[in-house]
Short mmCIF file of C-alpha atoms in Angstrom, two decimals:
data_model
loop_
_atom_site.label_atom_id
_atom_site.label_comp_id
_atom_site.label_asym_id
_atom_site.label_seq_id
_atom_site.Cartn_x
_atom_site.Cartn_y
_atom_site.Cartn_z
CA UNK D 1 -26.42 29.57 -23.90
CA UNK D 2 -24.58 33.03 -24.75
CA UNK D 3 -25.62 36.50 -23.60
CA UNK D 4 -26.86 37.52 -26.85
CA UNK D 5 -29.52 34.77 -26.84
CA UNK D 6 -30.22 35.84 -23.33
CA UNK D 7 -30.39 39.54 -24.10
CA UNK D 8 -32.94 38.55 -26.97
CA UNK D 9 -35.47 36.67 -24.59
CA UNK D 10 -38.94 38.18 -24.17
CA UNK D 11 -40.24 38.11 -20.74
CA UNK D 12 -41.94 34.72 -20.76
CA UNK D 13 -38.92 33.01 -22.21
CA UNK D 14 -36.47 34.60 -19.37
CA UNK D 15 -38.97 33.38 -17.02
CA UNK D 16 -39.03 30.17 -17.98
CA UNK D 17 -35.39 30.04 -17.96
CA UNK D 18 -34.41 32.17 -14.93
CA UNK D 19 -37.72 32.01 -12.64
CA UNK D 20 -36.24 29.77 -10.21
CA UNK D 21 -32.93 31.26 -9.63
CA UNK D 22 -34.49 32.38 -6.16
CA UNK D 23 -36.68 29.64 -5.71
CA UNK D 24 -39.72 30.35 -6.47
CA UNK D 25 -39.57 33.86 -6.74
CA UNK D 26 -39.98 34.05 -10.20
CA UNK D 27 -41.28 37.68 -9.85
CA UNK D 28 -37.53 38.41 -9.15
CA UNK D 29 -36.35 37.46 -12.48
CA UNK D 30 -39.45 38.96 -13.95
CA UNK D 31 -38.11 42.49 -12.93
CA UNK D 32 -34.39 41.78 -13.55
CA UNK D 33 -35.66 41.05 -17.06
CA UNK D 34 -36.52 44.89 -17.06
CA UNK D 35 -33.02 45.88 -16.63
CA UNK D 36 -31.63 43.94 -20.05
CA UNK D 37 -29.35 43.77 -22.03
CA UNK D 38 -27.07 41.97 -19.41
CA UNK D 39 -23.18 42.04 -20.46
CA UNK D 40 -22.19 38.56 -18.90
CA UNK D 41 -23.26 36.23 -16.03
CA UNK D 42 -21.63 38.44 -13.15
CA UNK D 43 -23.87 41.52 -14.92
CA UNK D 44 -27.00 39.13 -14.62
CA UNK D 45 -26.15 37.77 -11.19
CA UNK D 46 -25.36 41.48 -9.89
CA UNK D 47 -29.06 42.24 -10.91
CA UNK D 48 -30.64 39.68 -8.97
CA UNK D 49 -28.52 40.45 -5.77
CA UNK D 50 -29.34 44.48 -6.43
CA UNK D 51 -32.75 43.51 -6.23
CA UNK D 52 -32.58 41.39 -3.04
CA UNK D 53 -30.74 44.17 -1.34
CA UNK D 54 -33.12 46.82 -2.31
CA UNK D 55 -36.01 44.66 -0.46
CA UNK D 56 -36.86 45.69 2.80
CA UNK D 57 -36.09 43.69 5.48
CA UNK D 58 -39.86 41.74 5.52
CA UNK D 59 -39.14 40.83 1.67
CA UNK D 60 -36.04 39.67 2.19
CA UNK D 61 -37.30 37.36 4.78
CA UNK D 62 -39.96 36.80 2.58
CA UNK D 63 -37.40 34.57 0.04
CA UNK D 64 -36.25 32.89 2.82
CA UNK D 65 -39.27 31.12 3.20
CA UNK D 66 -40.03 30.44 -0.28
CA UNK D 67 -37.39 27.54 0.51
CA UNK D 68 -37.43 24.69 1.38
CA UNK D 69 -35.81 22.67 4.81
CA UNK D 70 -32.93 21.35 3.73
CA UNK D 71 -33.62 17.21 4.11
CA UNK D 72 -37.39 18.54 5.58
CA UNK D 73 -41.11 17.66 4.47
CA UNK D 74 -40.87 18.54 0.67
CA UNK D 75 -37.80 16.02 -0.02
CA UNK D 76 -40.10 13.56 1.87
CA UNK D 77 -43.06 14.15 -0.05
CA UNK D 78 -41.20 14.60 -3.72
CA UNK D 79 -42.38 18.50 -3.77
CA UNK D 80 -38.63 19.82 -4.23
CA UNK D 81 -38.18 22.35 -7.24
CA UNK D 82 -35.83 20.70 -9.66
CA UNK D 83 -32.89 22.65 -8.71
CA UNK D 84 -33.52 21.75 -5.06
CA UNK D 85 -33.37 18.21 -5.62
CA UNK D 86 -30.28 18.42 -7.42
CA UNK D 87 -28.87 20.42 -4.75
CA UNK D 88 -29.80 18.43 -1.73
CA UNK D 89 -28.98 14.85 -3.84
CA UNK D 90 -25.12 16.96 -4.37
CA UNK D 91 -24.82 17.33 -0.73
CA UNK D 92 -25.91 13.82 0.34
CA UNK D 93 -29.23 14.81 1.87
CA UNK D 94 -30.97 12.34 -0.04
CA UNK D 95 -29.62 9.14 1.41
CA UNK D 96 -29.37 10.31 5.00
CA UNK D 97 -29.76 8.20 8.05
CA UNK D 98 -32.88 8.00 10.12
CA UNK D 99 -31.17 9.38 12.94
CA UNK D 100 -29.66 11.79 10.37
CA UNK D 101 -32.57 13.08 9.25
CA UNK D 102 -34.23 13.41 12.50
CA UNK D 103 -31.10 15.58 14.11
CA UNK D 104 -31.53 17.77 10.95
CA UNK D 105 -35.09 18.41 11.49
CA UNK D 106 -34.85 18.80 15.40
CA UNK D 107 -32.40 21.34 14.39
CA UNK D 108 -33.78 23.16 11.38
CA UNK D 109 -37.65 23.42 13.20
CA UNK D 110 -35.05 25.19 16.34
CA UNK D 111 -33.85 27.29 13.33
CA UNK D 112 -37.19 28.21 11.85
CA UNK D 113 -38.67 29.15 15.74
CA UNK D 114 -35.85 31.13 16.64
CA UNK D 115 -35.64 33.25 12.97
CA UNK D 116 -38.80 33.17 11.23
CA UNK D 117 -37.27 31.59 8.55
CA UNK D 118 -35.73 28.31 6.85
CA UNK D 119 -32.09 27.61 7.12
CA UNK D 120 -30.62 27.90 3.80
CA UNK D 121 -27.50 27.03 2.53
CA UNK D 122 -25.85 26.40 -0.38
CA UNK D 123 -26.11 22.50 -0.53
CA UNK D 124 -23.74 21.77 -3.15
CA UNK D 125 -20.92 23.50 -1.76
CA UNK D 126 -21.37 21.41 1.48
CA UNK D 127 -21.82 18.00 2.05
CA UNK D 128 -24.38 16.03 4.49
CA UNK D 129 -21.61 16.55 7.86
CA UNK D 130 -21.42 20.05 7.34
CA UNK D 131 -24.76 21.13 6.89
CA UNK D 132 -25.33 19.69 10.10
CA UNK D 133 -22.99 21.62 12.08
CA UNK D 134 -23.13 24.95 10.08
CA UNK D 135 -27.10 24.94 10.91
CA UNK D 136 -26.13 23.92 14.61
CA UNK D 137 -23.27 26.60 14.72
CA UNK D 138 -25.61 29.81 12.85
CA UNK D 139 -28.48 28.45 15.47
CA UNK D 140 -26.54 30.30 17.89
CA UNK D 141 -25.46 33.88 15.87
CA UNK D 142 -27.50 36.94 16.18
CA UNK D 143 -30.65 37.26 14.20
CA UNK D 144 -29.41 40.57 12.54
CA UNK D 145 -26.34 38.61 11.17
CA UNK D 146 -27.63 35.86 10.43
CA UNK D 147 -30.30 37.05 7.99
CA UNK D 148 -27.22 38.72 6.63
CA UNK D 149 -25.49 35.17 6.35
CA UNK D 150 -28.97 33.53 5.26
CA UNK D 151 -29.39 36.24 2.22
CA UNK D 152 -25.83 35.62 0.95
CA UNK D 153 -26.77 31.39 0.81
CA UNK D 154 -29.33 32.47 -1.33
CA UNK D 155 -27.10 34.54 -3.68
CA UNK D 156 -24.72 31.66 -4.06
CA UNK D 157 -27.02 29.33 -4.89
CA UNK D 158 -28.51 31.67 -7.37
CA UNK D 159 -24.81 32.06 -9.27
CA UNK D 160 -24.69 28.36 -9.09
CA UNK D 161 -28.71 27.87 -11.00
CA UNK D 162 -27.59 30.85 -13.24
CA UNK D 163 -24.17 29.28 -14.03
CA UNK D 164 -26.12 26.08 -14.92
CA UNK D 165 -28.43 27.67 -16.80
CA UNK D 166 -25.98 29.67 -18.89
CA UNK D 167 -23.97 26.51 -19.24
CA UNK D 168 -20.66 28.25 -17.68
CA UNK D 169 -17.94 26.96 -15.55
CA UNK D 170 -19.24 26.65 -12.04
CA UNK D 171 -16.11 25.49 -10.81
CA UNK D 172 -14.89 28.37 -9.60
CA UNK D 173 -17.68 29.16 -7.77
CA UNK Y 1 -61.68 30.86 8.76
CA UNK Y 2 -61.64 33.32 11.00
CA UNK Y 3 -58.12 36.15 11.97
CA UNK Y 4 -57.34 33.89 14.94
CA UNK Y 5 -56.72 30.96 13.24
CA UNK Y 6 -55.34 33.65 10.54
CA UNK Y 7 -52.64 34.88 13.17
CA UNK Y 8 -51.76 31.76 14.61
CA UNK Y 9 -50.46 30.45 11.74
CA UNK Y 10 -46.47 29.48 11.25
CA UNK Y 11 -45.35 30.54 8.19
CA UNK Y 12 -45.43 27.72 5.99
CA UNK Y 13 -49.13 27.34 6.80
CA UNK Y 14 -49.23 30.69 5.91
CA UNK Y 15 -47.68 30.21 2.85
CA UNK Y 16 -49.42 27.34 1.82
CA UNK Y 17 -53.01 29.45 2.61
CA UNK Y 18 -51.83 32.48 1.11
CA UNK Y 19 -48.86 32.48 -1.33
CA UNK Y 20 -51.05 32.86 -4.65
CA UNK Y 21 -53.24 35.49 -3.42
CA UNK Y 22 -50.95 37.51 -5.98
CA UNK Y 23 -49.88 35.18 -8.70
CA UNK Y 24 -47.19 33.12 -8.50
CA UNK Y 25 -45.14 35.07 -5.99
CA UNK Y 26 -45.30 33.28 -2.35
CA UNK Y 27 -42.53 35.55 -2.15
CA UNK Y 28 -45.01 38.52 -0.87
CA UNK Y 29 -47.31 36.43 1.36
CA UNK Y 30 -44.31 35.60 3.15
CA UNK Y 31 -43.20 39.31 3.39
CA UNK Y 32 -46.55 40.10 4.41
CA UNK Y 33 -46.46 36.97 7.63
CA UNK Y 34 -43.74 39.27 9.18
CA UNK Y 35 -46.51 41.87 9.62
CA UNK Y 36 -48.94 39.69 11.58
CA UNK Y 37 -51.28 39.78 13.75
CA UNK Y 38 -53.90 41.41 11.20
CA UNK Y 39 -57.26 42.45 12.70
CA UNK Y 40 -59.40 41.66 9.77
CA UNK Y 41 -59.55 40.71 5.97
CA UNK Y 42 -59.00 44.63 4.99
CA UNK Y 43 -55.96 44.67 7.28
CA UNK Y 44 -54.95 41.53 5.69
CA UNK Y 45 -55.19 43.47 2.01
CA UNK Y 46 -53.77 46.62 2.89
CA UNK Y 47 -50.52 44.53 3.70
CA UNK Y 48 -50.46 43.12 0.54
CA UNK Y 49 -50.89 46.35 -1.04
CA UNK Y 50 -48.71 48.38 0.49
CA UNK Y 51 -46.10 45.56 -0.33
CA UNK Y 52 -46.75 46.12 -3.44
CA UNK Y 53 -46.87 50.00 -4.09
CA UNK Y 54 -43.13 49.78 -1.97
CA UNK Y 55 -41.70 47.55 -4.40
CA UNK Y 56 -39.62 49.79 -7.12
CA UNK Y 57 -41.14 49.74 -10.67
CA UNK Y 58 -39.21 46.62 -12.18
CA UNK Y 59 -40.34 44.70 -9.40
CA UNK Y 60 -44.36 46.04 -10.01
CA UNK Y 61 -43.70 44.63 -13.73
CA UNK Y 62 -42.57 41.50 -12.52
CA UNK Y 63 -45.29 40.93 -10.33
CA UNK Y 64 -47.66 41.24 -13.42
CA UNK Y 65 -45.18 38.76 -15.28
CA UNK Y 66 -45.86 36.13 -13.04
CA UNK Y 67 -49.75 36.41 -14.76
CA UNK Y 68 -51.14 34.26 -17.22
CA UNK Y 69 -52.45 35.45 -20.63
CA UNK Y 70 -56.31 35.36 -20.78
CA UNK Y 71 -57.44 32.41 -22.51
CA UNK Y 72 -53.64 32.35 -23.48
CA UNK Y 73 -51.06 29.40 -23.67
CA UNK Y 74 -51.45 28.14 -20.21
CA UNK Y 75 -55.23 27.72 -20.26
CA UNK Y 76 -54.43 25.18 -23.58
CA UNK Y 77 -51.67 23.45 -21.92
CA UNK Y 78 -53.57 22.70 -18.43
CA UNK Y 79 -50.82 24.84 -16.36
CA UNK Y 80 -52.69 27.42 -14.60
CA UNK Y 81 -53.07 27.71 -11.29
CA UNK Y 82 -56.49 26.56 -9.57
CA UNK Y 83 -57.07 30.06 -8.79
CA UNK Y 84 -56.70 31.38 -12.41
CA UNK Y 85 -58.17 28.21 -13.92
CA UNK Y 86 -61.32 29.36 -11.72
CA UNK Y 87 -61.25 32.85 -12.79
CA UNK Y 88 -61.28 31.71 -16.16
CA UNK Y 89 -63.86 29.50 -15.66
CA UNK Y 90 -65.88 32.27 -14.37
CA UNK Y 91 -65.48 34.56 -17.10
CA UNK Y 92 -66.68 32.28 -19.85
CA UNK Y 93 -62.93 32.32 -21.08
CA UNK Y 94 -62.64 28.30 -20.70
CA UNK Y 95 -65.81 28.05 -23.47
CA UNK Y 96 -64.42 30.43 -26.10
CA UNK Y 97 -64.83 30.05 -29.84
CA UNK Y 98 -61.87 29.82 -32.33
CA UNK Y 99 -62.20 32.91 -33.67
CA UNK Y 100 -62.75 34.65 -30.01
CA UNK Y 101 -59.48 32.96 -28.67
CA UNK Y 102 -57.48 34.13 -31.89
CA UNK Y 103 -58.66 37.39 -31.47
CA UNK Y 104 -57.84 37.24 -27.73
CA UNK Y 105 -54.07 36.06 -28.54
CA UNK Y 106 -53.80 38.37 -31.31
CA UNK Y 107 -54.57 41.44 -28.79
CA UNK Y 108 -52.16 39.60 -26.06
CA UNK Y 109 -49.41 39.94 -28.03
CA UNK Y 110 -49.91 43.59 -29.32
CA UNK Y 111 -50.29 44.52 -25.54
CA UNK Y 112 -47.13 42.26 -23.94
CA UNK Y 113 -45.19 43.62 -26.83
CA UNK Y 114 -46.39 48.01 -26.34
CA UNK Y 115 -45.87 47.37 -22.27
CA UNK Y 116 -43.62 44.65 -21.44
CA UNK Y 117 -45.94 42.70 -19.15
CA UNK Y 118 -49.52 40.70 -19.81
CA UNK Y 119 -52.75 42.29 -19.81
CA UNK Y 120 -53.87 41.22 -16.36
CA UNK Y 121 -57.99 42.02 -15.72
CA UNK Y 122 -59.78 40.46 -12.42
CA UNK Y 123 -61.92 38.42 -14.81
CA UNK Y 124 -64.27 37.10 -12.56
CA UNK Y 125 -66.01 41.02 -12.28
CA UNK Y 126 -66.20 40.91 -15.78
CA UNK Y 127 -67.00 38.42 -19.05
CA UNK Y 128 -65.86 37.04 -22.43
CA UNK Y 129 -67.28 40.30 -24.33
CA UNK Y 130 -65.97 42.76 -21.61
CA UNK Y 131 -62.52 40.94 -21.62
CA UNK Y 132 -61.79 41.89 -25.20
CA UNK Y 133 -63.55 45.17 -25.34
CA UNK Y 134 -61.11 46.38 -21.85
CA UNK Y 135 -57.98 44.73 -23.55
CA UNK Y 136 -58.47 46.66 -27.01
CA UNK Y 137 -59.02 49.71 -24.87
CA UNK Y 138 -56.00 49.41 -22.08
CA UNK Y 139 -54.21 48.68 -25.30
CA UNK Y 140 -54.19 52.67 -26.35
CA UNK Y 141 -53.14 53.83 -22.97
CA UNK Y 142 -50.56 55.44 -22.05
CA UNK Y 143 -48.01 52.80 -20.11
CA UNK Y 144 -47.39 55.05 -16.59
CA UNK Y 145 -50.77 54.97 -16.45
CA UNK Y 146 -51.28 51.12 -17.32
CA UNK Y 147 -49.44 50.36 -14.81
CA UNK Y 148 -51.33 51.40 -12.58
CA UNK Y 149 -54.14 49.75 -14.04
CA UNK Y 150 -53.03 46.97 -14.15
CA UNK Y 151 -51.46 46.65 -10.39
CA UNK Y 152 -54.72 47.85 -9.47
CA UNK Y 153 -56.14 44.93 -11.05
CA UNK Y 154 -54.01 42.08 -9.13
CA UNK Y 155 -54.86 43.89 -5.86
CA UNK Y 156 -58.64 43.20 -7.47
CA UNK Y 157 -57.62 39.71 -7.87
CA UNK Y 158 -56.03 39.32 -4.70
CA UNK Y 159 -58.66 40.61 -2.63
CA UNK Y 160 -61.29 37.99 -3.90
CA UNK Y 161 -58.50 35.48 -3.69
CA UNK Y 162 -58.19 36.36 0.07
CA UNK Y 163 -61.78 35.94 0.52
CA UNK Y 164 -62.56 33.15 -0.68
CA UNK Y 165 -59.83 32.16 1.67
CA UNK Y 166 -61.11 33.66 4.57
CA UNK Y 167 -64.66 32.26 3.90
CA UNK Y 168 -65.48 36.18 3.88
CA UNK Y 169 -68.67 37.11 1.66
CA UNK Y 170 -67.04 38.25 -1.84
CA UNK Y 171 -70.27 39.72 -3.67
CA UNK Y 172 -69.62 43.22 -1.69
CA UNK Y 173 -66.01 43.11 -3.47
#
């Protein structure tokens, strides 16, 4: 998919295509829509992060908890968005090990008590070892950082759904 | 349910309770959890609100985005939400002949193509006749002000949304 086809979307169609970037906060790419014509994916993704950063600090841990544990109730209960599925099947979080799976959720419900919000990473550029000790390692880090940390997860994972969805080279991601 | 329970709530229960009081966008329910405890259902509201006047003007739009058309595409397909799909139901908008659905879509387009967003309209205040007659008139507005028209009409929306939630006694709404 090219920018000009992009750039010619009306709102529904954009939505459709871009509503999950931040998952599901399709009202996000319902007002980045309002700022076409984009010039190329780092113009689109810059519009998405603009509007993160312009949030204030409640909103921004508002789309924190719009997703989902990482290995947590929703992959048990087959609620992922697509794009989370993919993303947690990339890092191995699919086909963890009871014991696995419950260190991950001791750790992510310490995560969620101590921050108000999910952990969130960028699955796919991790793998099922290192999401472990990243979430035990930001557990520790000051809550003004780490929503800091938390917020740029979310914008990586965004370039990656955007890069998919525009059908570019992710690899250098 | 009464505020306690209200208050006590983590935010994923909160989420799950609340995230389609406006449509679609969890994103502000969660947003509005970091401003708990709330003393009553207008507290509750006024949160919501005020989210929503803060956000800049591309983000208002996309909140209205996130809306179905009225007796639009999503009704036929079977993909609103239980909330809309109620408020249709209400309205007489799930019982509509041919010709009044035709003339409905044909007056959905005209407005999402003059403003940029759908014509949003808490339907359950009003009925099949009124729907039409309020879109053909919003239609000649000017857009500043049907803006605000319209975002007053998902605060509408929302406030019956939150209380049929709450169990709280709607017909003064």
């Amino acid at each position: 998919m090219d920018m000009e086809k992009v750039n010619s979307m009306d709102f529904r169609e954009f939505v459709d295509v871009f509503g999950n970037v931040i998952e599901r906060c399709p009202l996000i790419a319902a007002a980045v829509w309002s700022q076409r014509p984009f010039s190329d994916l780092e113009d689109l993704e810059q519009h998405f992060s603009a509007f993160i950063d312009a949030l204030p600090q409640a909103g921004q841990e508002g789309i924190l908890r719009c997703y989902p544990d990482l290995a947590g109730r929703e992959l048990q209960r087959g609620t992922l968005s697509a794009e989370s599925q993919r993303e947690h099947s990339a890092a191995g979080l699919t086909s963890l090990r009871a014991e696995e799976r419950l260190r991950l959720a001791e750790l992510n419900a310490q995560y969620r008590a101590r921050f108000g919000f999910p952990f969130v990473l960028a699955a796919r550029l991790s793998d099922r070892e290192a999401v472990a000790r990243e979430l035990a390692r930001r557990l520790r880090c000051p809550p003004a950082l780490e929503l800091r940390t938390a917020l740029g997860e979310v914008k990586k994972i965004g370039r990656l759904r955007l890069a998919d969805r525009l059908g570019a080279d992710s690899a250098r991601m």
